[in-house]
GROMACS .gro file of C-alpha atoms in nm:
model
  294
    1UNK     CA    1  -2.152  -4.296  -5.394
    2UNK     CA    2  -2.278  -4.185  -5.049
    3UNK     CA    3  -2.158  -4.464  -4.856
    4UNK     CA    4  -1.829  -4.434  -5.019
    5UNK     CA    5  -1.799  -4.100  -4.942
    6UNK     CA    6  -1.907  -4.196  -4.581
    7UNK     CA    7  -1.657  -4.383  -4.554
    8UNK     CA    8  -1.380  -4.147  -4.691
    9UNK     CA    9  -1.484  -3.930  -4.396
   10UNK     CA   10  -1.512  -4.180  -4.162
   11UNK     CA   11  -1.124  -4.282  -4.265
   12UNK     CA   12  -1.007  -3.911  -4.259
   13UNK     CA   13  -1.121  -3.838  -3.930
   14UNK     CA   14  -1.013  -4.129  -3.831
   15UNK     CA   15  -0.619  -4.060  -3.940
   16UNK     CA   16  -0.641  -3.659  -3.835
   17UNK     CA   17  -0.735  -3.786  -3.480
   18UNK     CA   18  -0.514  -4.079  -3.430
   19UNK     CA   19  -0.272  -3.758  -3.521
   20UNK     CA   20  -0.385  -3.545  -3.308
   21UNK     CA   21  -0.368  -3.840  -3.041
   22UNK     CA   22  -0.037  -3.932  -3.096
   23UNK     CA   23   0.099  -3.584  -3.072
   24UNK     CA   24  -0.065  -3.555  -2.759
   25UNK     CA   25   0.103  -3.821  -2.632
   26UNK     CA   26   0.436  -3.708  -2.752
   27UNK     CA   27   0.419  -3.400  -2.582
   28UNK     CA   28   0.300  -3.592  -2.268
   29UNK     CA   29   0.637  -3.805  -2.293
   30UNK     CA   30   0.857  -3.501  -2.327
   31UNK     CA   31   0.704  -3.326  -2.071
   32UNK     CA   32   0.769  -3.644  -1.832
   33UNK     CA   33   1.103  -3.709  -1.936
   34UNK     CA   34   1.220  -3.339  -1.923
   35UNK     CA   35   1.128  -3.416  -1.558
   36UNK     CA   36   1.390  -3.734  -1.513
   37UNK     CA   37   1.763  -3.555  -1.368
   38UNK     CA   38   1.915  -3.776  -1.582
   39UNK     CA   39   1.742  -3.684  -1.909
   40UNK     CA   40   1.778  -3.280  -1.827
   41UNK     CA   41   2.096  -3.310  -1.700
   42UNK     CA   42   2.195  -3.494  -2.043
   43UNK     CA   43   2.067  -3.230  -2.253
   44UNK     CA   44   2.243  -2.967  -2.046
   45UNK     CA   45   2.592  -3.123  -2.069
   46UNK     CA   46   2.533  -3.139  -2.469
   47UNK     CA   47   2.419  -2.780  -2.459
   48UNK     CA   48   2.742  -2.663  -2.274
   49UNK     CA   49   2.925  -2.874  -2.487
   50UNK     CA   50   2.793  -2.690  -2.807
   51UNK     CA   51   2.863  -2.319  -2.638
   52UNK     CA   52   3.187  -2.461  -2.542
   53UNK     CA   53   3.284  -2.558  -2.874
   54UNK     CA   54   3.112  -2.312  -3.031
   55UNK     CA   55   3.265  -1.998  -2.831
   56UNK     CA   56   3.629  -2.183  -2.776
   57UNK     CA   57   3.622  -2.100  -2.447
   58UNK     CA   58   3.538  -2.290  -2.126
   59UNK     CA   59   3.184  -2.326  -2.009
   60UNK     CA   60   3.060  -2.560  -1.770
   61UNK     CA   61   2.731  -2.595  -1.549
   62UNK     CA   62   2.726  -2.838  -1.258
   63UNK     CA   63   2.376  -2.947  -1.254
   64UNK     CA   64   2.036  -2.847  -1.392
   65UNK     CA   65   1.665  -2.886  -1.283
   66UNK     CA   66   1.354  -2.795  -1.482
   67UNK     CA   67   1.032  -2.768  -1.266
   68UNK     CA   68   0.814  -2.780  -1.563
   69UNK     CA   69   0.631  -2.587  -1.612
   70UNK     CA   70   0.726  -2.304  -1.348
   71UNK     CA   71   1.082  -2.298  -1.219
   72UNK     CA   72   1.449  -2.383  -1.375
   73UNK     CA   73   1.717  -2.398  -1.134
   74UNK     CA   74   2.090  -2.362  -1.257
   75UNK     CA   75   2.378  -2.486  -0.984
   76UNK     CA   76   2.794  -2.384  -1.051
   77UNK     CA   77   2.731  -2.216  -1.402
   78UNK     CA   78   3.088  -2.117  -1.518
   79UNK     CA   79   3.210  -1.912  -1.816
   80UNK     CA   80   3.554  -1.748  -1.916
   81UNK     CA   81   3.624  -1.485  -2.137
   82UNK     CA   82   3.867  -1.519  -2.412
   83UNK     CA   83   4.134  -1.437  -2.194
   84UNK     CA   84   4.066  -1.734  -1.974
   85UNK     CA   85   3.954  -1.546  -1.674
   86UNK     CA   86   3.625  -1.557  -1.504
   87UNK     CA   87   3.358  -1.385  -1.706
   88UNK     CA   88   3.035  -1.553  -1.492
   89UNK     CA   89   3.006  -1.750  -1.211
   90UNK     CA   90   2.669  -1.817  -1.043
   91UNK     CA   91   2.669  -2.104  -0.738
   92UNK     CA   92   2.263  -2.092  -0.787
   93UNK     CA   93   2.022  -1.915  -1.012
   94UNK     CA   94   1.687  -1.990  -0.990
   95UNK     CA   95   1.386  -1.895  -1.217
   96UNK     CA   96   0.961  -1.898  -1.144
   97UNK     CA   97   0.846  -1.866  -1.509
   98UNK     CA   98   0.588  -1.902  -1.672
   99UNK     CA   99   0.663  -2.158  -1.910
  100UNK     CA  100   0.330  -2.131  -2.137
  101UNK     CA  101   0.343  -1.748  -2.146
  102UNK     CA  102   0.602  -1.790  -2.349
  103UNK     CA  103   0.377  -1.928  -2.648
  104UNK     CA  104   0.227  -1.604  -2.624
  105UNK     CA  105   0.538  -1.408  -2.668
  106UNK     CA  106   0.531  -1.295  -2.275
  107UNK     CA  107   0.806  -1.395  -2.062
  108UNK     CA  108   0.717  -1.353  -1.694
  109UNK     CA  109   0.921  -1.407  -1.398
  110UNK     CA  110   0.785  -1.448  -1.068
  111UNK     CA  111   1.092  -1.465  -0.897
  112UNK     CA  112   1.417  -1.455  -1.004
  113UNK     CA  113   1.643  -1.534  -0.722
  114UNK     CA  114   2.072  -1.531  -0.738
  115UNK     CA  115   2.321  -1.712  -0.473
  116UNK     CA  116   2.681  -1.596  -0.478
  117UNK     CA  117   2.749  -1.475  -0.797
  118UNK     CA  118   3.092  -1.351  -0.955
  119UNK     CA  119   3.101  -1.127  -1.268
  120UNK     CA  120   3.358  -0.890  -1.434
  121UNK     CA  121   3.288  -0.683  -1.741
  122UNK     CA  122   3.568  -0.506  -1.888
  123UNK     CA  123   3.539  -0.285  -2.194
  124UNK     CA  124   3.878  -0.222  -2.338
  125UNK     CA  125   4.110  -0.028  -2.548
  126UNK     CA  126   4.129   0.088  -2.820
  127UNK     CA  127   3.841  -0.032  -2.931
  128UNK     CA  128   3.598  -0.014  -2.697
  129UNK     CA  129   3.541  -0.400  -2.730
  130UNK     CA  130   3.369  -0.595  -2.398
  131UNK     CA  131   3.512  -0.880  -2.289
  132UNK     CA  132   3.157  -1.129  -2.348
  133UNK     CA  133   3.176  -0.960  -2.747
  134UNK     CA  134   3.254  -1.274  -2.844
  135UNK     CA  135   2.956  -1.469  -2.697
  136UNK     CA  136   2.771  -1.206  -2.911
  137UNK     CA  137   2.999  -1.276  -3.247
  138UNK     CA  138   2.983  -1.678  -3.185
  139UNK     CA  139   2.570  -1.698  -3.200
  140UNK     CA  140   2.555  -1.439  -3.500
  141UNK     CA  141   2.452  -1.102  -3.315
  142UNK     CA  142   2.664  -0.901  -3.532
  143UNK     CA  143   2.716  -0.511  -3.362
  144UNK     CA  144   2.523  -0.465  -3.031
  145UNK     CA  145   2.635  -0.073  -3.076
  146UNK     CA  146   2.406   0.003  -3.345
  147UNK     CA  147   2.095   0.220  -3.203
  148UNK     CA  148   1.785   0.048  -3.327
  149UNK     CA  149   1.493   0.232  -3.526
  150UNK     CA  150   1.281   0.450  -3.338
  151UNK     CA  151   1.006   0.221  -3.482
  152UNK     CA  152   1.176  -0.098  -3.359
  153UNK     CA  153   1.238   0.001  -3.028
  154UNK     CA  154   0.934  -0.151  -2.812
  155UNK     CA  155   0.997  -0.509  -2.846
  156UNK     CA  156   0.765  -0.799  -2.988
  157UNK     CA  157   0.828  -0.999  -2.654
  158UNK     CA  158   0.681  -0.881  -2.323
  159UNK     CA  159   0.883  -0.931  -2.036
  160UNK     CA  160   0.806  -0.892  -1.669
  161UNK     CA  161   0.953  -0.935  -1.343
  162UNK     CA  162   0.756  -0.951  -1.032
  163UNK     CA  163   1.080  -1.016  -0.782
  164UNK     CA  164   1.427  -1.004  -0.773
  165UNK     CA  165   1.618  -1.155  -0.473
  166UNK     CA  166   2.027  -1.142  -0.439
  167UNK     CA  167   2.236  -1.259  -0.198
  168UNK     CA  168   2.646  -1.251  -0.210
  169UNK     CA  169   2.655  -1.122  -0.543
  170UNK     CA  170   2.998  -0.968  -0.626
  171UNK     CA  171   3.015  -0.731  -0.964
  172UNK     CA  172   3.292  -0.575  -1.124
  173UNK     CA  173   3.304  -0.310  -1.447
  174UNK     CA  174   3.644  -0.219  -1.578
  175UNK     CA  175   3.587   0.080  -1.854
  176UNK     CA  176   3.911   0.125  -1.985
  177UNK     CA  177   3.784   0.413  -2.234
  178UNK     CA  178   3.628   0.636  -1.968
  179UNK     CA  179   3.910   0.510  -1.731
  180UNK     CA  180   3.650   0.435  -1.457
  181UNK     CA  181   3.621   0.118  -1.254
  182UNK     CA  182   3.328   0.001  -1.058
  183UNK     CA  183   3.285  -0.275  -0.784
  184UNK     CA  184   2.988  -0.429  -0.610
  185UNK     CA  185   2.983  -0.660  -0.333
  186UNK     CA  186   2.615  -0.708  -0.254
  187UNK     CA  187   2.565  -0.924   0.068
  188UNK     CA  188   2.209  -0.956   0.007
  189UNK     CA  189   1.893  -0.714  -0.233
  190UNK     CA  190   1.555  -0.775  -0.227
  191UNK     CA  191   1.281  -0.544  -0.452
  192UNK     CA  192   0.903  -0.644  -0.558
  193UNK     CA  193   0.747  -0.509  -0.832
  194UNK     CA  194   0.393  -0.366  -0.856
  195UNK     CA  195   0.451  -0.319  -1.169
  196UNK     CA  196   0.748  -0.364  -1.427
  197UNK     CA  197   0.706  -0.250  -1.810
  198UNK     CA  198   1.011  -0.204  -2.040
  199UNK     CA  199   0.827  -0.107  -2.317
  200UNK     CA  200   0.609   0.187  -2.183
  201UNK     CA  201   0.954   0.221  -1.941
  202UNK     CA  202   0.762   0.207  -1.635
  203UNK     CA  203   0.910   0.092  -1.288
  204UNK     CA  204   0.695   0.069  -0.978
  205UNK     CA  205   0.868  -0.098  -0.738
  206UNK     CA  206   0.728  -0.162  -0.419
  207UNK     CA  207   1.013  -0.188  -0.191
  208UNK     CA  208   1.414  -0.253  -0.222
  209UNK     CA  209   1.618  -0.401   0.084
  210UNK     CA  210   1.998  -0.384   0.052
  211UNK     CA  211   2.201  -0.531   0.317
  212UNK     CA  212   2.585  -0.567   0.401
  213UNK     CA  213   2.661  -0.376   0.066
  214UNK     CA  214   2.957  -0.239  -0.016
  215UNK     CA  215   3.003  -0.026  -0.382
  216UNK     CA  216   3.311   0.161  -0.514
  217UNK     CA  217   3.291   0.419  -0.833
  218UNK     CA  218   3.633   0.534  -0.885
  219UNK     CA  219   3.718   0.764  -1.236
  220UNK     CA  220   4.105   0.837  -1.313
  221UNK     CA  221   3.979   1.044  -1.594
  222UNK     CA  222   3.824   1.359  -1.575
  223UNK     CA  223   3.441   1.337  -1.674
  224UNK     CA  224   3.357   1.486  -2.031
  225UNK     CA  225   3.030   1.663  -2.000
  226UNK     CA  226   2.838   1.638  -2.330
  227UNK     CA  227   2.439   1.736  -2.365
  228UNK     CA  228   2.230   1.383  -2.365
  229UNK     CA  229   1.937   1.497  -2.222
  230UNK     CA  230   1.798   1.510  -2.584
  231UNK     CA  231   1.877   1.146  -2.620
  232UNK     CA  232   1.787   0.994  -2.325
  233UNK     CA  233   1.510   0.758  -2.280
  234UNK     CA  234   1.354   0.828  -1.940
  235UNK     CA  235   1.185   0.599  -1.703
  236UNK     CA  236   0.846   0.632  -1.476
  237UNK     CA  237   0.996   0.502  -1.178
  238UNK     CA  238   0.826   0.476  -0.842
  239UNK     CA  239   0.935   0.363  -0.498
  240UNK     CA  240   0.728   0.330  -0.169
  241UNK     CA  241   0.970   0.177   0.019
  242UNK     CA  242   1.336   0.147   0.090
  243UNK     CA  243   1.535   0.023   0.356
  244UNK     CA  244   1.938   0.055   0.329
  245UNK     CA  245   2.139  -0.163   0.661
  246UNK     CA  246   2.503  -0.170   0.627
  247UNK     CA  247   2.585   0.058   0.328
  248UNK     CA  248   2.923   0.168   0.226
  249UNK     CA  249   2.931   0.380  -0.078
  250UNK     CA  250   3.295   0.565  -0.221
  251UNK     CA  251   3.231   0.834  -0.529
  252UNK     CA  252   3.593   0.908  -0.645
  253UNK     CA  253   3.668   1.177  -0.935
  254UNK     CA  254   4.023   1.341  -0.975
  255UNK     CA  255   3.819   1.665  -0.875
  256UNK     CA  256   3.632   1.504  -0.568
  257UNK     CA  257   3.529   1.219  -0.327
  258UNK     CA  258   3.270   1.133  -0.169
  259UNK     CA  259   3.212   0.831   0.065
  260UNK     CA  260   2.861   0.717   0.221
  261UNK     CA  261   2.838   0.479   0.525
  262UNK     CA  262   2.466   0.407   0.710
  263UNK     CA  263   2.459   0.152   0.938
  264UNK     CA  264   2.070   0.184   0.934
  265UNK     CA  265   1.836   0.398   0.681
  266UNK     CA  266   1.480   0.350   0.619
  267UNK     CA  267   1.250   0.557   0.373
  268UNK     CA  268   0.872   0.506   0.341
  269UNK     CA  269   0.700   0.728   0.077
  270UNK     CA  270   0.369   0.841  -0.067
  271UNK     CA  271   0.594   0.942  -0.398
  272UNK     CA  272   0.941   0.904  -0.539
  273UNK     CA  273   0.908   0.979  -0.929
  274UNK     CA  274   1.192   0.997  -1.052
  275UNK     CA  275   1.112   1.097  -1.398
  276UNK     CA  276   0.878   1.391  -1.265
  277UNK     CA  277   1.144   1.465  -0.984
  278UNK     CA  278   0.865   1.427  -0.717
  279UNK     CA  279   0.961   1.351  -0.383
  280UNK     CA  280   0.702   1.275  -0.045
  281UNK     CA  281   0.800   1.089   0.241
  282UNK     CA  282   0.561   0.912   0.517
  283UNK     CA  283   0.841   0.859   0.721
  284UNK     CA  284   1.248   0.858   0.732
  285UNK     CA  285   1.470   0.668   0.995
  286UNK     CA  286   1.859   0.727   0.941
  287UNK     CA  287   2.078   0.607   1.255
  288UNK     CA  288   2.483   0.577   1.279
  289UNK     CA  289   2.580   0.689   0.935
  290UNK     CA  290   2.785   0.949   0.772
  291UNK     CA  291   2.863   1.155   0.486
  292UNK     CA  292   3.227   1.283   0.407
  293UNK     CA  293   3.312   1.456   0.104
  294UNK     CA  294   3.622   1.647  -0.003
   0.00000   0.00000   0.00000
């Protein structure tokens, strides 16, 4: 009875590990293969093909490369809206994740780094629909509008982003209800994060560098003030440094307008809290630049 049993554990142990083996192995071969262009660039095209499909609109991506297990690298990503204009384009978006974090429900980006990018959001009338609604209806989000629980709104994912680098990123928001229209052309933004924490809302950013930037906020409608200061959610935000080369800025209300131009600005601080409206400068350079308002 012994040596049977023996051998019944022998047998078992056997089968879990030739398992546990084989598994193994069959993560080893995905993890190699996800690495051959021609296997990631296969399961790309059938993924676009599926959004494609599934959204009726076109989507197309020119060519994908996974870095396993640390970077992702998208090249001429393409969408439309449901009017057949451009919703997204993005020449090159590149990722440094960490891949196994995400087991852990952490998503960390070490750098997150965008190449001349093209985007236009309009919300329209009557209403109040965006124009990338229907990316939201085709996957089964059902209304983005409602406000979530008080209970529900720190998130069971952690996400954090260490850097953020732009360069010729053009951005456009059409709001047709609050008849305001904004434009960014952003030749090229760099920040670093000492530390980044949506869920506590906590910002400290260690520097931002905007260059050749251009940004227009023009409203044909007068604003309508209304008391959200009992709503809002408010950020610990922190900058040390900032430095601003080739800014144009144009603030336009039916009552005013106000346009910013620096050709060179540079702010080093002990303190900028925003939330605690705290302001204390080391240093602050501002050369060729003015300020009209009317």
């Amino acid at each position: 009875m012994a040596v049977q049993l023996k051998r019944i554990v022998v047998t078992v142990s056997k089968i879990f590990l030739w398992i546990i083996l084989s598994l193994v192995l069959l993560l080893v071969a995905v993890i190699i293969a996800i690495q051959i262009p021609a296997v990631q660039n296969f399961i790309t095209q059938k993924a676009v093909h599926f959004i494609s499909d599934k959204t009726n609109t076109k989507v197309t991506l020119g060519h994908i490369n996974i870095g396993f297990p640390k970077s992702i690298v998208l090249k001429d990503l393409f969408l439309e809206d449901m009017k057949h204009d451009t919703l997204l384009y993005s020449h090159r978006l590149s990722v440094d994740i960490d891949m196994f974090k995400i087991l852990s429900h952490k998503i960390e980006f070490n750098q997150i780094e965008i190449e001349q990018l093209t985007a236009h959001i309009i919300r329209s009338m009557p209403d109040s629909s965006f124009n990338f609604d229907f990316l939201m209806n085709a996957f089964g989000a059902g209304d983005t509008s409602a406000k979530p629980e008080p209970d529900t709104l720190k998130s069971a994912w952690k996400i954090a982003i260490k850097g953020i680098d732009l360069k010729k990123v053009h951005f456009t928001f059409v709001d047709e209800t609050a008849g305001r229209t904004m434009q960014f052309s952003i030749g090229g933004f760099n920040t670093q994060f000492k530390d980044f924490d949506l869920d506590e809302k906590r910002l400290y950013i260690k520097n931002i560098d905007v260059d050749h930037t251009t940004a227009s906020i023009v409203q044909t409608k007068s604003a309508v003030t209304s008391d959200t200061a009992s709503g809002a959610i408010l950020y610990d935000i922190d900058v040390k440094d900032i430095n601003l080369s080739v800014l144009n800025v144009l603030f336009q209300t039916p009552e005013q307008r106000l346009n910013l131009q620096v050709d060179k600005a540079g702010v080093s601080a002990n303190k900028i809290d925003l939330q605690r409206q705290q302001v204390s400068f080391k240093k602050f350079n501002l050369s060729n630049s003015s300020i009209d308002f009317t």
